[in-house]
Amino acid sequence: MSILSVRNVTKAFSVPGGSFTAVDDVSFEIEEGESVAIVGQSGSGKTTVARMIVGLETPTSGQILFRGSWRKARGGAKARREKARQVQMVFQDPYLSLDRRMSVQAILSSSISLFEQLSKKDIAERTRELLLEVGLEEHHAPMSPTQLSGGQRQRVAIARALAARPDVLVLDEAVSALDVSVQAQVLNLLSDIRETRGTTYLFITHDLAVVNQICDRTIVMAEGKIMETGPTEKILTDPDSDYTRGLRDALPRPGWVPKRRLAT
Amino acid sequence: MTAVVAAPNNPVAIFGRFSPVVVVSVLIIVVFTTAAILAPWIATHNPNEPDLLNTQSAPTGTNWLGTDNLGRDLFSRMVHGARSTIFGPVLVITVATTLGVSIAMVAAWCGGIVDQIIARFIDVMFSVPTIIVALIVVMLTGAGLTGVVIGLSIAYVPYYARLIRSAAMKERSLPYVDALWLEGRSGLWIVCRHIIPNISPLILTQSIASLGLAIIDITALSFLGLGVQSPDSDWGVMVRNGIDGLLSGRPYESLFAGLAIVLFAGSVNVLGNHLSRRFEV
Amino acid sequence: MRRILLRILLLLVVLFFSVFLVYTLLYLAPGDPIGALLGPQSATPGQVQLLREQYGLDDPFFERFSGWLWGVLQGDLGRSMVYQQSVFNMILARVPTTLLLVGLSTLFIVIIGFTWGTRAGISRGAWSNVHLAISTVLLSTPVFITSVGLIYLFAVVLGWFPAFGSGSDLITGIWHMVLPVIALSLPAAAYLSRITYSSVRGELNREHVETAESRGFSRGYIIRTHVVRNALIPMVTVAGNSAVTLVAGSAIIETIFALDGVGSLLVRAILQSDFALAQGILLFIAVFIVLVNAFVDTLYFVLDPRIRRAR
């Protein structure tokens, strides 16, 4: 059974003078332990798919299943907590996804205490473990996010998502706000986590370099629809659709050099 | 790293450096407020006891600021009157802030139709002058400090609600709120523990700015005879009461009370401006 | 055309709701109107019942409201219980005083605030600091204190102007208005000058002004044509808001200077619990506020081509 199934999901937003279909009848499956990317330009509907999967948006029609059971979008705090154990999310902007007024320690321990009934001492211990797991050090704990670099903040955000011990991690442009060298470090960290925890990843990105580095399979979206889907290597080297080819050629990045250039 | 990072609870880090004008203003606020709190111990006379043999006196050694038309000691009346003049507005602001912030949070958190209704309602309230709202309430409750405080509290709500609502909407759209929501925090928790604390500098600044206005409004209503009732004193009541003396060339009561109002309201405004520049709101 | 009709319709809806609100609030007001009506005289329960029927006090709420509204539409605002006169006539008799006060003040505010603000905005250096200091003091001084100060200085010490009263004809009427108008205008004039100051400053730094300057147009010409024109929009907003606050302020000013206007009548009506009178005046003020807002909206429309095109 797939860990995550998206079945005929459509999302329409009402806008002045009508409605706008952001996601149009999209279906796909993600298997346990896979690392899948949804790529597309801005406005392709990829972020809306991610927000529906985690439960920040309600699909207009269609269903999202986790191990075969329906993930209803609405629900009280307790239902959301249960769903967080299934799927958690890392947001794009590490400057805005952490409460700027809280210390790293406070952010992590408050998340941990939501998911595990632990004593104060054990929570502090778990916080330390999480910090070390994401490559931070103990002296970062009392700091405010405003005192950390972008990469460090994103590590805190990942640690916070891991506090729920989720089976699936949705990463919405999670490295695109970072410098290229920092991007590589964070992606390496994510690879390590995947190896130790066996977490399933869903990357939402416009950046094919990221896809190339960490994803087994890629789904290409445009204008709310899936254009094509297949193993990452095939999508990057020999895509079926012209759209994907255009996307690939339009976004050259260090670490991934278009083949055509090599030929000249 | 040896550089000392300013601790977030260092007063200078929060409030910025005080210019001399701000220092003087804060001093005036502190002195007047202390006098109001300690009124019974500071006053040299019973503020409500007339002395018909010693009316309209100029300042002397026993009556430091002179006496009024009934021979009551002006200094003692000033000090006692400071209580309603200072704490009345503080109460108004406390109530208005609580109501305004609650309404703004409901609007910002619920969004949609609830927000639309609240926004329209705020707009309509906004177009009615505060004094008129206060007058209507005073008519329902009868003249007195209670009616004035309730009236002004209601009148100030739209000012808070409008400002705080837009700040809260901005805060609510930040991804950290989404993250907390996904973790399974309740809306009430997120609003009270995260959104309100994060916009608290704005709330504080707005409160101090409105405090200046509330002092002016509350003394104006007392001046009209709608607020604090005789024989109790209030700086607005004293300005009114002193007009008779003023017309016969003895302006002390109106002068001192008026000066006290202007100094206090002005100081609060200076502090408010300083804070709003500091927090860039 | 459809938009204009829609606006008028919206205006009527807002008017109806303010009227309804005013009525409901006073319907809910505590106090016994019959007691206020009878004053110190005593009456038998039968007489009280007769009076209640005569004033329709026992009818259901909506019946009373629609009856009252129908009366209002015909210019009948009921009778003042304290003065035993028609509320409509009482208000009408006092409207000229208030209109004169508010009208002269608006004129004064616009002239003083605008010239002062432009002056300070154009000049660099000391002028603008003086402007800032004076306007700060004026803005944090309540009108009743300014009034008392003016009375002391100009009526008691110098004896130039009368301290109280309305005057008997137009000339003495305006003479009596000088101090009230100054007292009512100063804070609003200071505020308007602040707004004018900052919008003039903002406009002066804009590219189109620099371009005009580099083309060799004189400063005076540029200020007249570009800067002042563009600074007009925020001024209209302020002027509209002031007109509304002035009516509220007139309640204070008229009471201090013993002017026989609508504002002082409202304060007296409230102090004497004369509900019918207060209701009538509040209704009058509500209509005034709605009309001023509509007028300001129209003025935007005329002044700003961008808004015109957008509609």
Coordinates of N, CA and C in Angstrom, one line a residue, chain A residues 14-15 20 30 42-44 54 89 108 115 119 143 156-157 169 171 187 191 194 230 235 245 254:
Chain A
S14 N -11.9 31.1 -4.9 CA -12.7 32.1 -5.5 C -12.0 33.4 -5.5
V15 N -12.0 34.0 -6.7 CA -11.4 35.3 -6.8 C -12.4 36.3 -7.3
F20 N -10.8 30.4 -9.6 CA -9.5 30.1 -10.2 C -9.1 28.7 -9.8
I30 N 2.7 7.9 -3.6 CA 4.1 7.9 -3.1 C 4.3 6.7 -2.3
S42 N 6.4 28.9 -10.7 CA 5.4 29.4 -9.8 C 4.0 29.6 -10.5
G43 N 3.0 29.2 -9.8 CA 1.7 29.2 -10.4 C 1.3 27.9 -11.0
S44 N 2.2 26.9 -10.8 CA 1.8 25.6 -11.4 C 0.9 24.8 -10.5
V54 N -0.6 18.4 3.6 CA -0.4 18.5 5.0 C -1.6 18.9 5.8
M89 N 5.8 19.3 7.8 CA 6.2 20.2 6.7 C 7.3 21.1 7.1
L108 N 11.8 24.1 20.1 CA 11.9 22.7 20.0 C 11.2 22.0 21.2
F115 N 4.1 16.1 21.4 CA 4.0 14.7 20.8 C 4.4 13.6 21.8
S119 N 9.1 13.9 31.0 CA 9.5 14.8 32.1 C 10.3 16.0 31.5
M143 N 19.7 30.6 21.9 CA 19.7 31.7 21.0 C 18.3 31.9 20.4
V156 N 16.9 24.3 12.3 CA 16.0 24.3 13.5 C 14.6 23.9 13.0
A157 N 14.2 24.5 11.8 CA 12.8 24.2 11.3 C 12.7 22.7 11.0
L169 N 7.9 13.7 5.2 CA 8.2 15.1 5.4 C 8.0 15.8 4.1
L171 N 8.7 19.1 2.0 CA 9.6 20.2 2.0 C 9.3 21.2 0.9
L187 N 20.9 19.7 2.1 CA 20.5 18.5 1.4 C 21.2 17.3 1.9
S191 N 19.6 13.9 3.4 CA 19.9 12.5 3.0 C 20.3 11.6 4.2
R194 N 17.2 10.7 6.2 CA 16.5 9.7 5.4 C 17.1 8.3 5.7
G230 N 8.0 10.4 -13.7 CA 9.0 9.3 -14.0 C 10.2 9.4 -13.1
I235 N 13.6 12.1 -16.4 CA 13.0 13.5 -16.5 C 14.1 14.5 -16.9
R245 N 11.2 20.0 -20.9 CA 12.5 20.4 -21.6 C 12.8 21.9 -21.4
P254 N 24.4 25.7 -10.9 CA 25.7 25.0 -10.7 C 25.4 23.6 -10.1

